[in-house]
PDB file of C-alpha atoms in Angstrom:
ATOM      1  CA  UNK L  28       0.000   0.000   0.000  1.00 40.00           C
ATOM      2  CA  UNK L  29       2.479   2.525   1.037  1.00 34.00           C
ATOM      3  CA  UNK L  30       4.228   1.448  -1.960  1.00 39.00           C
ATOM      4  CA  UNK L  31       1.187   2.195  -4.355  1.00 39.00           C
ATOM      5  CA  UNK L  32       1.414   5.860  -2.476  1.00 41.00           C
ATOM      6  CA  UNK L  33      -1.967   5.137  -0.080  1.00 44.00           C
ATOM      7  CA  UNK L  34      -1.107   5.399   3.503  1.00 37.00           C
ATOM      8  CA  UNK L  35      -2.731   3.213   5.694  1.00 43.00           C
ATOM      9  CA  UNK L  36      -5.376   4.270   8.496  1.00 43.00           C
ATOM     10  CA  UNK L  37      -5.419   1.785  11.683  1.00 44.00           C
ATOM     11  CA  UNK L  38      -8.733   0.193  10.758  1.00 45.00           C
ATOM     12  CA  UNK L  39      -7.145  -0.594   7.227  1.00 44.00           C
ATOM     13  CA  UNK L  40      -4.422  -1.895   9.159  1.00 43.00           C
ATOM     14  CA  UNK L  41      -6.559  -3.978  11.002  1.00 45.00           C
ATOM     15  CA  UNK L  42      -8.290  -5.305   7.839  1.00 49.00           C
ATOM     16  CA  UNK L  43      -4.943  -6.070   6.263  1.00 49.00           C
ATOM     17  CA  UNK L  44      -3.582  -8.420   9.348  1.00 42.00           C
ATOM     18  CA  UNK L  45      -6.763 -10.417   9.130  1.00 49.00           C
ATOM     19  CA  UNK L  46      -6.534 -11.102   5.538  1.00 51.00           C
ATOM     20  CA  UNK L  47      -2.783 -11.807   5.854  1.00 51.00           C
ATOM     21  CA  UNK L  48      -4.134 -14.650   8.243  1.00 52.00           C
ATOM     22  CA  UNK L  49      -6.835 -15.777   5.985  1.00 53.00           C
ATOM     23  CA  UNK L  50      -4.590 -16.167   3.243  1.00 48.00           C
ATOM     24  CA  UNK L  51      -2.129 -18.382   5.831  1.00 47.00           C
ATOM     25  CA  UNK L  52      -4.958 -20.315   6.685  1.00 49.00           C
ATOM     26  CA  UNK L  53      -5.778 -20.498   2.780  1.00 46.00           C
ATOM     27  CA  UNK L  54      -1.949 -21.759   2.106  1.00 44.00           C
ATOM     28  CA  UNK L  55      -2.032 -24.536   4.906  1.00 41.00           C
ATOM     29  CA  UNK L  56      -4.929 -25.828   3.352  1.00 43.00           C
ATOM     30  CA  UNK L  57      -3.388 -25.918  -0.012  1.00 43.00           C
ATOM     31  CA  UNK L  58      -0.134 -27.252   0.831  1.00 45.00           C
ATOM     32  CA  UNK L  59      -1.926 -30.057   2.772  1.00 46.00           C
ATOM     33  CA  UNK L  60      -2.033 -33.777   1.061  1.00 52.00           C
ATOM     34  CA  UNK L  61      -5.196 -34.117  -1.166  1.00 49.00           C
ATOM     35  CA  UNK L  62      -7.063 -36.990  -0.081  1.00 48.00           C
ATOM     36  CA  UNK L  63      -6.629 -39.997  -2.860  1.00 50.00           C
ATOM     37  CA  UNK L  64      -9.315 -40.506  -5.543  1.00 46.00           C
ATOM     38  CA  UNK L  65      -9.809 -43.660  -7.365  1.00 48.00           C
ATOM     39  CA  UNK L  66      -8.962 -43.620 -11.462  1.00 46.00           C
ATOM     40  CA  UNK L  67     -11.786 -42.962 -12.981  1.00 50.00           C
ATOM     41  CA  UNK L  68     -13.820 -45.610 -14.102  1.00 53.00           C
ATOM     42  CA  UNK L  69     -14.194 -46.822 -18.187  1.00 67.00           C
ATOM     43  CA  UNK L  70     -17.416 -44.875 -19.457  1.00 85.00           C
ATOM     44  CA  UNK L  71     -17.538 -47.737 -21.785  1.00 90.00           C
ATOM     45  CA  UNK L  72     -21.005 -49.301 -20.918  1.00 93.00           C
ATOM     46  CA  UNK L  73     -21.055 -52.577 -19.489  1.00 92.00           C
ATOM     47  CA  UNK L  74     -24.477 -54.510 -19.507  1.00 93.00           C
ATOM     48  CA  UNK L  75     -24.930 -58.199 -18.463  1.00 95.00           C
ATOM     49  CA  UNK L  76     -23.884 -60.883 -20.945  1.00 95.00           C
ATOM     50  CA  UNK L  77     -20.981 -58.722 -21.752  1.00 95.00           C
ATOM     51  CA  UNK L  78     -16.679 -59.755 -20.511  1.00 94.00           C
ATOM     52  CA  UNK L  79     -14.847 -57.944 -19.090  1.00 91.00           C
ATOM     53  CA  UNK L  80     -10.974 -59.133 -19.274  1.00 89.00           C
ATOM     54  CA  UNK L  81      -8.354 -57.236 -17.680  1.00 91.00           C
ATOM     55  CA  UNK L  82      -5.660 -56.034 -19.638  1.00 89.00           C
ATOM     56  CA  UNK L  83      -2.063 -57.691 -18.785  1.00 86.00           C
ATOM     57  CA  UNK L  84       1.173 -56.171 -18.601  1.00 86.00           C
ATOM     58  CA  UNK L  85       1.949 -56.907 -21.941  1.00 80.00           C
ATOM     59  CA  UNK L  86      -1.240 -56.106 -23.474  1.00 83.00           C
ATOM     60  CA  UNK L  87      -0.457 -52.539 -21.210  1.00 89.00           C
ATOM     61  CA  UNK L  88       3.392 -52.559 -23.396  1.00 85.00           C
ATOM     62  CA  UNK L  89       2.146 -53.573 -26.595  1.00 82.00           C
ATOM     63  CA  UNK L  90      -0.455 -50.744 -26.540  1.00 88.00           C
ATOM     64  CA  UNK L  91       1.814 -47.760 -25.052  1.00 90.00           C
ATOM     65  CA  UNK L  92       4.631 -48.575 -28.080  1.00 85.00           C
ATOM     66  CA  UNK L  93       1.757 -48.495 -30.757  1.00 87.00           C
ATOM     67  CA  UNK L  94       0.108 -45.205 -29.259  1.00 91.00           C
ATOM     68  CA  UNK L  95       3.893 -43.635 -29.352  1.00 88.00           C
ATOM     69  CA  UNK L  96       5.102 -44.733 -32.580  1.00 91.00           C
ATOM     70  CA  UNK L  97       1.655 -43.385 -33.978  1.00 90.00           C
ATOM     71  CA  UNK L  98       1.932 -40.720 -32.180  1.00 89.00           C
ATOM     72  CA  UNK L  99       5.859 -39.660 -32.694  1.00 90.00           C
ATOM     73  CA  UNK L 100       5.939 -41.038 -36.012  1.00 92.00           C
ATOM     74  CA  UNK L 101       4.305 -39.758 -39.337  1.00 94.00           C
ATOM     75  CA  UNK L 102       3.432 -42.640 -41.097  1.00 96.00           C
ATOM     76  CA  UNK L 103       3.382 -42.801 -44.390  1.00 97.00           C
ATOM     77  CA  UNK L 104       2.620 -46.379 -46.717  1.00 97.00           C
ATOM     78  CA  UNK L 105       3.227 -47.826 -49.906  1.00 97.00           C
ATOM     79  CA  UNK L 106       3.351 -50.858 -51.519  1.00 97.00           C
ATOM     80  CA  UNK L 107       4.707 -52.883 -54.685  1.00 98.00           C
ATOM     81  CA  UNK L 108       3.585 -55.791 -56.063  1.00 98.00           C
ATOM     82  CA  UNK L 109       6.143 -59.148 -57.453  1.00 98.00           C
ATOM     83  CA  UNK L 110       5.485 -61.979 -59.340  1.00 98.00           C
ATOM     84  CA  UNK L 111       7.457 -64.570 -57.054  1.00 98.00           C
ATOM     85  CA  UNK L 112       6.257 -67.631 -59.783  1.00 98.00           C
ATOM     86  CA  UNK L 113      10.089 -68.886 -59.926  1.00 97.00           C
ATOM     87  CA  UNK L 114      10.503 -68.646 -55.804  1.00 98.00           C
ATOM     88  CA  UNK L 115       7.249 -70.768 -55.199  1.00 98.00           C
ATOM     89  CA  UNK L 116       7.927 -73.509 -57.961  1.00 97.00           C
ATOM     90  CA  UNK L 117      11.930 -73.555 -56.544  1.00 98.00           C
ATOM     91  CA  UNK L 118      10.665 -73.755 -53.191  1.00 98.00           C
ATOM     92  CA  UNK L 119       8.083 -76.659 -53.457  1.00 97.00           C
ATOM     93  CA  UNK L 120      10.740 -78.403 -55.300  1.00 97.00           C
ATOM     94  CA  UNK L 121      12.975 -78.912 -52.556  1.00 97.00           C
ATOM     95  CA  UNK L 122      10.538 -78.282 -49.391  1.00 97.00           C
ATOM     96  CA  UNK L 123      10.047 -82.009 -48.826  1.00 97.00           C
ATOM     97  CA  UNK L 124      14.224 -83.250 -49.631  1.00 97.00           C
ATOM     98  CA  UNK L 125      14.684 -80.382 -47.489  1.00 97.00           C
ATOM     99  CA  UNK L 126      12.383 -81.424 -44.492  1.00 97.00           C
ATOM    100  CA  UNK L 127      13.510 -84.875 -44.472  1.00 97.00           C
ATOM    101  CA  UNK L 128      17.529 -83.641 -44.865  1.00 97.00           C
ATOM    102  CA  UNK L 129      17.189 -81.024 -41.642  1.00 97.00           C
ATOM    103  CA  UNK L 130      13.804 -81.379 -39.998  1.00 96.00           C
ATOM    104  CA  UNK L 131      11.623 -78.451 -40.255  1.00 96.00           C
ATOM    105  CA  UNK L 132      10.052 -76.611 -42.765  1.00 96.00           C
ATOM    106  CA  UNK L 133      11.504 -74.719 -45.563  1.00 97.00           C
ATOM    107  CA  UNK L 134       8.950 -71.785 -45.620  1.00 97.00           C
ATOM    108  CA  UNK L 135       8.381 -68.414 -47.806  1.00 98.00           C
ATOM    109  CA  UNK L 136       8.822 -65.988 -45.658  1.00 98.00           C
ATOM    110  CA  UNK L 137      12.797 -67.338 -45.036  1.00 98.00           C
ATOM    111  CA  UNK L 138      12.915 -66.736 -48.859  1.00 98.00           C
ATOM    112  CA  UNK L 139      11.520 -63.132 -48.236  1.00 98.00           C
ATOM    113  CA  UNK L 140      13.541 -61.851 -44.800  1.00 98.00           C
ATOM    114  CA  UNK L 141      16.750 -62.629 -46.739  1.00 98.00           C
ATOM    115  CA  UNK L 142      15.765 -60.908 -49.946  1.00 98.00           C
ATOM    116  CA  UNK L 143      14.841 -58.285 -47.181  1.00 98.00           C
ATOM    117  CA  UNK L 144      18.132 -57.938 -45.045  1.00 98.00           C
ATOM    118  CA  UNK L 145      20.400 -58.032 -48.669  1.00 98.00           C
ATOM    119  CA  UNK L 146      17.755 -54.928 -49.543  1.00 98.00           C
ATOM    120  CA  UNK L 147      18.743 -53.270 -46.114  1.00 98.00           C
ATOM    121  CA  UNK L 148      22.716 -53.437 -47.002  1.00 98.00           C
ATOM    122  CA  UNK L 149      22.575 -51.944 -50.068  1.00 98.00           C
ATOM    123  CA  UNK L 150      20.055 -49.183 -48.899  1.00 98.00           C
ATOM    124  CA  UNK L 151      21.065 -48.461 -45.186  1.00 98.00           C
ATOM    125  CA  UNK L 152      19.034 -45.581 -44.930  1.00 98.00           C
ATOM    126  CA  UNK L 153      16.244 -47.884 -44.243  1.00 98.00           C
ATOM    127  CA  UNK L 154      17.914 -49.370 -41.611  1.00 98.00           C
ATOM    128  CA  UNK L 155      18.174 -46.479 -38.697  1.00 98.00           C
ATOM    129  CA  UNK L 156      16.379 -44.594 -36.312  1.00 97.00           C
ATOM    130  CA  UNK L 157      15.177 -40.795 -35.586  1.00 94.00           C
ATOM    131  CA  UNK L 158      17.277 -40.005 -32.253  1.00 93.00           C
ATOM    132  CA  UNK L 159      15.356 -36.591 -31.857  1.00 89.00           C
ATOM    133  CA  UNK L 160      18.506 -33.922 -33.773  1.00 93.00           C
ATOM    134  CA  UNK L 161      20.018 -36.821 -35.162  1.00 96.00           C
ATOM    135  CA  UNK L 162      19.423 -39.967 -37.300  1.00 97.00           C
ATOM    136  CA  UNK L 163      21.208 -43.011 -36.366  1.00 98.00           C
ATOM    137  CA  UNK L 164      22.143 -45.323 -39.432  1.00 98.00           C
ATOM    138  CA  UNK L 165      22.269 -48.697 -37.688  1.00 98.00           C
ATOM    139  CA  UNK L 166      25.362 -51.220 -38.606  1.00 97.00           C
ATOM    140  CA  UNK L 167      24.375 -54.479 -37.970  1.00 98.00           C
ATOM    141  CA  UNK L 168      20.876 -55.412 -39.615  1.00 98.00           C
ATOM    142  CA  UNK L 169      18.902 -57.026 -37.143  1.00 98.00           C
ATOM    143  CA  UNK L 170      15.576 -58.473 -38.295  1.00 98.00           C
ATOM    144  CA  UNK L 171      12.817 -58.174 -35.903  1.00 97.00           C
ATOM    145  CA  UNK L 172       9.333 -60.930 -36.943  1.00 97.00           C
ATOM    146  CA  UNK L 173       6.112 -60.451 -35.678  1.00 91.00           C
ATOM    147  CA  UNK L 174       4.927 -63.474 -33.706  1.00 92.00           C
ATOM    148  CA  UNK L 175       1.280 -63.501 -32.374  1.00 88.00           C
ATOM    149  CA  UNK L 176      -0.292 -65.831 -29.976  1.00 87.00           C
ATOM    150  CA  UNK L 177      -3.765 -66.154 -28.504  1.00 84.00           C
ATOM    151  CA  UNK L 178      -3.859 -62.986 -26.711  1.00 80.00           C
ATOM    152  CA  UNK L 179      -0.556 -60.799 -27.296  1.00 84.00           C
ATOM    153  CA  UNK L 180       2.067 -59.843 -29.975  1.00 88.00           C
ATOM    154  CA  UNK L 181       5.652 -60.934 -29.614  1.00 93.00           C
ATOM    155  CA  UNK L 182       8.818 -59.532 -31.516  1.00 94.00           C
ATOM    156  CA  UNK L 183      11.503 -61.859 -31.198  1.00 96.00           C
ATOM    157  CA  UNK L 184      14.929 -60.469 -33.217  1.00 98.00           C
ATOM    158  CA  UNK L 185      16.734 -62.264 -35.827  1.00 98.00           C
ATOM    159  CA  UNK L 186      20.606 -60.711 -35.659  1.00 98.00           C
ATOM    160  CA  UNK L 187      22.807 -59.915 -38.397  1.00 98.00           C
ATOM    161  CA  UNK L 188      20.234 -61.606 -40.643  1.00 98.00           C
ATOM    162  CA  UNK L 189      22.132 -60.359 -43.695  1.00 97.00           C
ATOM    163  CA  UNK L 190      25.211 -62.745 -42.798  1.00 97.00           C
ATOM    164  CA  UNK L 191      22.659 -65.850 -42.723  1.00 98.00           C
ATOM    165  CA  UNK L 192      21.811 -68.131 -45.962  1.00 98.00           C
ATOM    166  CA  UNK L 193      18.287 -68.914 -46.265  1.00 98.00           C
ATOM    167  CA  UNK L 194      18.499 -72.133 -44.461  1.00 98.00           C
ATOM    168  CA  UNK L 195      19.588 -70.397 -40.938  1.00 98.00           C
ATOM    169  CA  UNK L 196      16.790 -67.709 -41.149  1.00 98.00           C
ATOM    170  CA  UNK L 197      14.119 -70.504 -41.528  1.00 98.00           C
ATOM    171  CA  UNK L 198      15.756 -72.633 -38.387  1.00 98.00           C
ATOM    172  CA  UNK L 199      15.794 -69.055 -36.289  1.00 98.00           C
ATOM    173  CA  UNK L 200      12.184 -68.116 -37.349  1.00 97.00           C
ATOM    174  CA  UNK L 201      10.667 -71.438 -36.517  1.00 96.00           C
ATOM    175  CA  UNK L 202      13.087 -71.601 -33.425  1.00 97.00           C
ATOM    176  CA  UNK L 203      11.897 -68.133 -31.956  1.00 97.00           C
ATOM    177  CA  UNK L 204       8.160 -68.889 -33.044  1.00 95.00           C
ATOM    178  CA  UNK L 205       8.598 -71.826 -30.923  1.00 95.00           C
ATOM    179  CA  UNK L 206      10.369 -70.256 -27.982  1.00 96.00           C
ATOM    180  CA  UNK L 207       6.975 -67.538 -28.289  1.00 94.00           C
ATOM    181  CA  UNK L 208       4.519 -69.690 -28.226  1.00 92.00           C
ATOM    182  CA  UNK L 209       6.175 -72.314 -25.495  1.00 93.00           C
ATOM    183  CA  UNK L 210       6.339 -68.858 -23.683  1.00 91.00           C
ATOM    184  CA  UNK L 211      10.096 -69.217 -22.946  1.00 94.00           C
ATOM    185  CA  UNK L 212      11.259 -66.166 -25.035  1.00 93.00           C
ATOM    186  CA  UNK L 213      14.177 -63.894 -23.025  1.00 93.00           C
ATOM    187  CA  UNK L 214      13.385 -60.045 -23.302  1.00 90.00           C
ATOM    188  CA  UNK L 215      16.957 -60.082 -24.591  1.00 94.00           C
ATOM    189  CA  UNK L 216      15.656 -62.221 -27.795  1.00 96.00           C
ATOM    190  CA  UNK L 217      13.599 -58.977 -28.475  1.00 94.00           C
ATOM    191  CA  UNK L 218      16.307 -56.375 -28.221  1.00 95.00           C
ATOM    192  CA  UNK L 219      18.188 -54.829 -30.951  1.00 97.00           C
ATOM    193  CA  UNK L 220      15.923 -54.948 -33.799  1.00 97.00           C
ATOM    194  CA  UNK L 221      16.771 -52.248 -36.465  1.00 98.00           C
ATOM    195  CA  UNK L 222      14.309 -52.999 -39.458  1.00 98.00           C
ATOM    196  CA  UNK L 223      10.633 -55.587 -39.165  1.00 97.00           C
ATOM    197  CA  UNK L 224       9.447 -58.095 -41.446  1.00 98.00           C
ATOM    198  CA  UNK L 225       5.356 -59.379 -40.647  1.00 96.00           C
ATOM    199  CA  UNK L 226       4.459 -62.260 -42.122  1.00 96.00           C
ATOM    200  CA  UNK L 227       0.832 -61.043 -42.770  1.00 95.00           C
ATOM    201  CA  UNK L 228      -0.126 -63.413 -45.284  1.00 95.00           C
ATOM    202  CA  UNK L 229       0.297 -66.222 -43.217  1.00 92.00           C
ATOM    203  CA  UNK L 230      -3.585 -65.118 -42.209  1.00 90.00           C
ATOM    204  CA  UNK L 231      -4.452 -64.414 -45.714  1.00 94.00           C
ATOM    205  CA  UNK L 232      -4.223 -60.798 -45.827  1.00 95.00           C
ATOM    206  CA  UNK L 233      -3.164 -59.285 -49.351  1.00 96.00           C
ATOM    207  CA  UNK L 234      -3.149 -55.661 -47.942  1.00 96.00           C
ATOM    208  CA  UNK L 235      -2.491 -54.539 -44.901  1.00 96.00           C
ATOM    209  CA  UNK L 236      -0.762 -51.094 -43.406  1.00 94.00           C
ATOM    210  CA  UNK L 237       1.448 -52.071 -40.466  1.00 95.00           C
ATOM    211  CA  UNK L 238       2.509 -49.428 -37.362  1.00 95.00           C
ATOM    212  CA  UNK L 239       6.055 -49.486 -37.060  1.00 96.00           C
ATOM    213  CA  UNK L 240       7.593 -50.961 -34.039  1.00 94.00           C
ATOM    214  CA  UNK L 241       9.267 -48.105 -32.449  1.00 92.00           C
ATOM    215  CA  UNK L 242      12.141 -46.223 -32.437  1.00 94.00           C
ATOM    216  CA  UNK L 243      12.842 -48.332 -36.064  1.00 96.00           C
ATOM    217  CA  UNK L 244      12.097 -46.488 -39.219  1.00 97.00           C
ATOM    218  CA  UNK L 245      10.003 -49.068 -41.207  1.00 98.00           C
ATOM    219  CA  UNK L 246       8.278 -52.382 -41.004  1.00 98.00           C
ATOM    220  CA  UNK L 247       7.144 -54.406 -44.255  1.00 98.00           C
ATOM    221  CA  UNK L 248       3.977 -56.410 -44.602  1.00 98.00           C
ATOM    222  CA  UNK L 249       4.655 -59.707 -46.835  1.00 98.00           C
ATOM    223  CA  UNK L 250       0.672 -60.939 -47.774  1.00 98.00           C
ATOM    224  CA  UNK L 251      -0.619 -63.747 -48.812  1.00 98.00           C
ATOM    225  CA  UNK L 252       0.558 -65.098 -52.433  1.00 98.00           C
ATOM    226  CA  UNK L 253      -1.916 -65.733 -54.666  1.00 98.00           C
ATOM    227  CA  UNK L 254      -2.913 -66.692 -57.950  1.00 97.00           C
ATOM    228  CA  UNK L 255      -3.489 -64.172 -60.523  1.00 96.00           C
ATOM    229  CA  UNK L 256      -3.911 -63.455 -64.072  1.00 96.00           C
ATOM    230  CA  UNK L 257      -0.781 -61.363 -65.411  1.00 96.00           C
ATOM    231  CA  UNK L 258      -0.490 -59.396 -68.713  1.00 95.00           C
ATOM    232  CA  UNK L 259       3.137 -60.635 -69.683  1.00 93.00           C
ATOM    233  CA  UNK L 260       5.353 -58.497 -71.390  1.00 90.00           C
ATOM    234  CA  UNK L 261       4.464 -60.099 -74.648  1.00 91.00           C
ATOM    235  CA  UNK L 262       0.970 -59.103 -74.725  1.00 91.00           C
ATOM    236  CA  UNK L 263      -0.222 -62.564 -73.305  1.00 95.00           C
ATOM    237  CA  UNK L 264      -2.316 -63.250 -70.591  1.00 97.00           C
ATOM    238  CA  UNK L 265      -0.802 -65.780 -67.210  1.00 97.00           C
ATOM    239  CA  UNK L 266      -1.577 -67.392 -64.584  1.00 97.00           C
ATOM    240  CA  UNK L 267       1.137 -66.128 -62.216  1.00 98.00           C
ATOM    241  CA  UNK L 268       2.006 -66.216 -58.087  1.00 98.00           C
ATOM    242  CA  UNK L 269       1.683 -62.548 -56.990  1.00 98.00           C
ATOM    243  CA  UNK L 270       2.138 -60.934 -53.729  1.00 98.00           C
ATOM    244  CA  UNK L 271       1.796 -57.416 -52.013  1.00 98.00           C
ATOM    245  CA  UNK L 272       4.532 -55.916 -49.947  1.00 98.00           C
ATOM    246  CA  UNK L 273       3.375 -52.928 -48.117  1.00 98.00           C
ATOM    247  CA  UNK L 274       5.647 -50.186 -46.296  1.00 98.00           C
ATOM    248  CA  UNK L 275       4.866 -48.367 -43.519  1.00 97.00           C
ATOM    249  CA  UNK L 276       7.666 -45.863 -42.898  1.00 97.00           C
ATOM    250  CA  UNK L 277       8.607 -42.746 -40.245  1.00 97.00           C
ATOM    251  CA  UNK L 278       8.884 -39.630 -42.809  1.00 97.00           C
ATOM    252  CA  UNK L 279      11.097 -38.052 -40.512  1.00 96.00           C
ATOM    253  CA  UNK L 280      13.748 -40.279 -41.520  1.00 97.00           C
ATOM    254  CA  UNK L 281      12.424 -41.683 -44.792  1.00 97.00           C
ATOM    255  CA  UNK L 282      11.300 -40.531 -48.227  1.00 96.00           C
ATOM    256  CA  UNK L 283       9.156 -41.900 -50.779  1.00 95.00           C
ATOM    257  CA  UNK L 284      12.350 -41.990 -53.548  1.00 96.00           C
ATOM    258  CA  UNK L 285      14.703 -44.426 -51.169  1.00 97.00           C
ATOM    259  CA  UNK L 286      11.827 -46.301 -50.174  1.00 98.00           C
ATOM    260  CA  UNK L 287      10.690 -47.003 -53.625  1.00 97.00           C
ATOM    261  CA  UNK L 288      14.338 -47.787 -54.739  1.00 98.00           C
ATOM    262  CA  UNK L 289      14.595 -50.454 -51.506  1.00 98.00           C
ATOM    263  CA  UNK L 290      11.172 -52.061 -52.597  1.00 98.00           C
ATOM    264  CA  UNK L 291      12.205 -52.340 -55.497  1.00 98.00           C
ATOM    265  CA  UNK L 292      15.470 -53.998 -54.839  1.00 98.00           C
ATOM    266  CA  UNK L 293      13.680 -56.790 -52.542  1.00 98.00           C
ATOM    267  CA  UNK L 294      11.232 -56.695 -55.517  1.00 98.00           C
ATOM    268  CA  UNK L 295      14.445 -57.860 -58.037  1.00 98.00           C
ATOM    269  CA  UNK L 296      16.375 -59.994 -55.782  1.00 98.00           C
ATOM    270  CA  UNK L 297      12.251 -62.183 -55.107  1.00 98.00           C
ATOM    271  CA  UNK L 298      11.392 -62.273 -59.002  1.00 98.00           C
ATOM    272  CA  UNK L 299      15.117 -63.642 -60.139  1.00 97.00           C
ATOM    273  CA  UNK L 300      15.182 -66.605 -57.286  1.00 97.00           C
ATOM    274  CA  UNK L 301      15.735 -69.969 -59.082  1.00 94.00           C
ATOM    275  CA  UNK L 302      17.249 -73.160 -58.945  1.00 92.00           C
ATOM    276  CA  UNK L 303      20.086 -72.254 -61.089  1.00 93.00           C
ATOM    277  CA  UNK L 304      21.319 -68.808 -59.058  1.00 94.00           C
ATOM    278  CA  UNK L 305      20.014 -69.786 -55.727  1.00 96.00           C
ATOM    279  CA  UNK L 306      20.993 -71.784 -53.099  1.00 96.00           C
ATOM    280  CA  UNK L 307      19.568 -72.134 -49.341  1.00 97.00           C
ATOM    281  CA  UNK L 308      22.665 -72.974 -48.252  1.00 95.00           C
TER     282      UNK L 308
END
């Protein structure tokens, strides 16, 4: 007040001591510890006949690194088409020599996360991660697979994929699958992946848009192959083995022109897979 150029009388004295103790009063009951509430409940209506199943701790992970890679990340998508005709016929050649000479199943999508991790060493860019004023270009190419079981999603790592034939991606994907599902993966079999490859068209799907598995850069979606009629390039109409790999990339680290060059790289290295220039070993 005296400050402000008012001088003060004694009953505005008076008035000014008792609102300095109000406000006391006022700041003890502030600074006090607010009783605890409950979270609020789900204002999704429940009525009888309906479940409710709570949601376990890695339900609770697998939904927080969605929501922040879909949140932090732009997505973007795209998605090239291959004729793998030569793969499939080269593959169900030797699937059943091959199951009898090591003892599990020669599948497609070996065939597809090597064509993938070759891709990834000629185009590095798509291997790395946005590190907030940096990018960081990963070295080693470490293929992360989606495994799902009954009730939660699983991303088991296959490292240095690019320095495995096709015959020691297969044993590590059916190994890891079966680790998953016999729920005896480590968390450290799920650390380290740089790049990730979903089998999607193990389900059927010929489309899909995946959300990438954060802090990587990209995931591909290989569908389901199926039969289709093809215009050849000699004007002639065939029945050929087609499949849909989609891209879902970060566009803070990626662009459409090295993504399109990468798909189609795996594109080139899938439709020239034969007998003659291909081996599994």
């Amino acid at each position: 007040m005296i400050e402000s150029g008012q001088i003060p009388t004694q009953s505005s004295a008076k008035e000014e001591v008792k609102e300095q103790q109000q406000a006391a009063e006022t700041k003890t009951e502030a600074v006090a510890p607010a009783p605890k509430t409950q979270a609020p409940a789900s204002n999704v209506p429940v009525v009888p006949g309906d479940i409710e199943i709570p949601v376990t701790g890695v339900r609770k992970a697998i939904a927080a690194n969605m929501l922040r890679s879909k949140h932090e990340a732009p997505h973007a998508w795209t998605m090239m088409e291959v004729d793998v005709t030569n793969l499939v016929e080269y593959r169900n050649t030797i699937k059943d020599e091959f199951k009898k000479k090591e003892g599990f199943n020669l599948t497609f999508f070996a065939f597809f996360v090597k064509a993938v991790s070759q891709a990834l060493k000629e185009y590095p860019q798509m291997n790395s991660m946005w590190a907030g004023d940096k990018i960081i270009q990963k070295k080693d190419i470490n293929i992360s697979i989606a495994v799902a079981t009954e009730d939660a999603l699983f991303v088991p790592v296959i490292k240095n994929a690019d320095e495995k034939t096709i015959k020691g991606i297969g044993r590590e994907i059916g190994e890891l699958a079966g680790k998953v599902r016999a729920g005896k993966l480590t968390s450290a079999e799920m650390q380290g992946g740089t790049f990730t490859v979903n089998n999607t068209g193990s389900f059927g799907s010929v489309q899909s848009m995946g959300i990438i598995n954060y802090p990587q850069a990209a995931i591909l979606q290989v569908e389901s192959i199926v039969k289709r009629p093809v215009v050849m390039n000699n004007g002639m109409i065939a029945v050929r083995d087609m499949v849909n790999l989609c891209l879902s990339l970060d566009h803070r680290v990626l662009d459409g022109l090295v993504c399109g060059r990468f798909l189609q790289r795996v594109k080139e290295i899938l439709e020239n897979i034969s007998k003659e220039n291909t081996s599994v070993y």
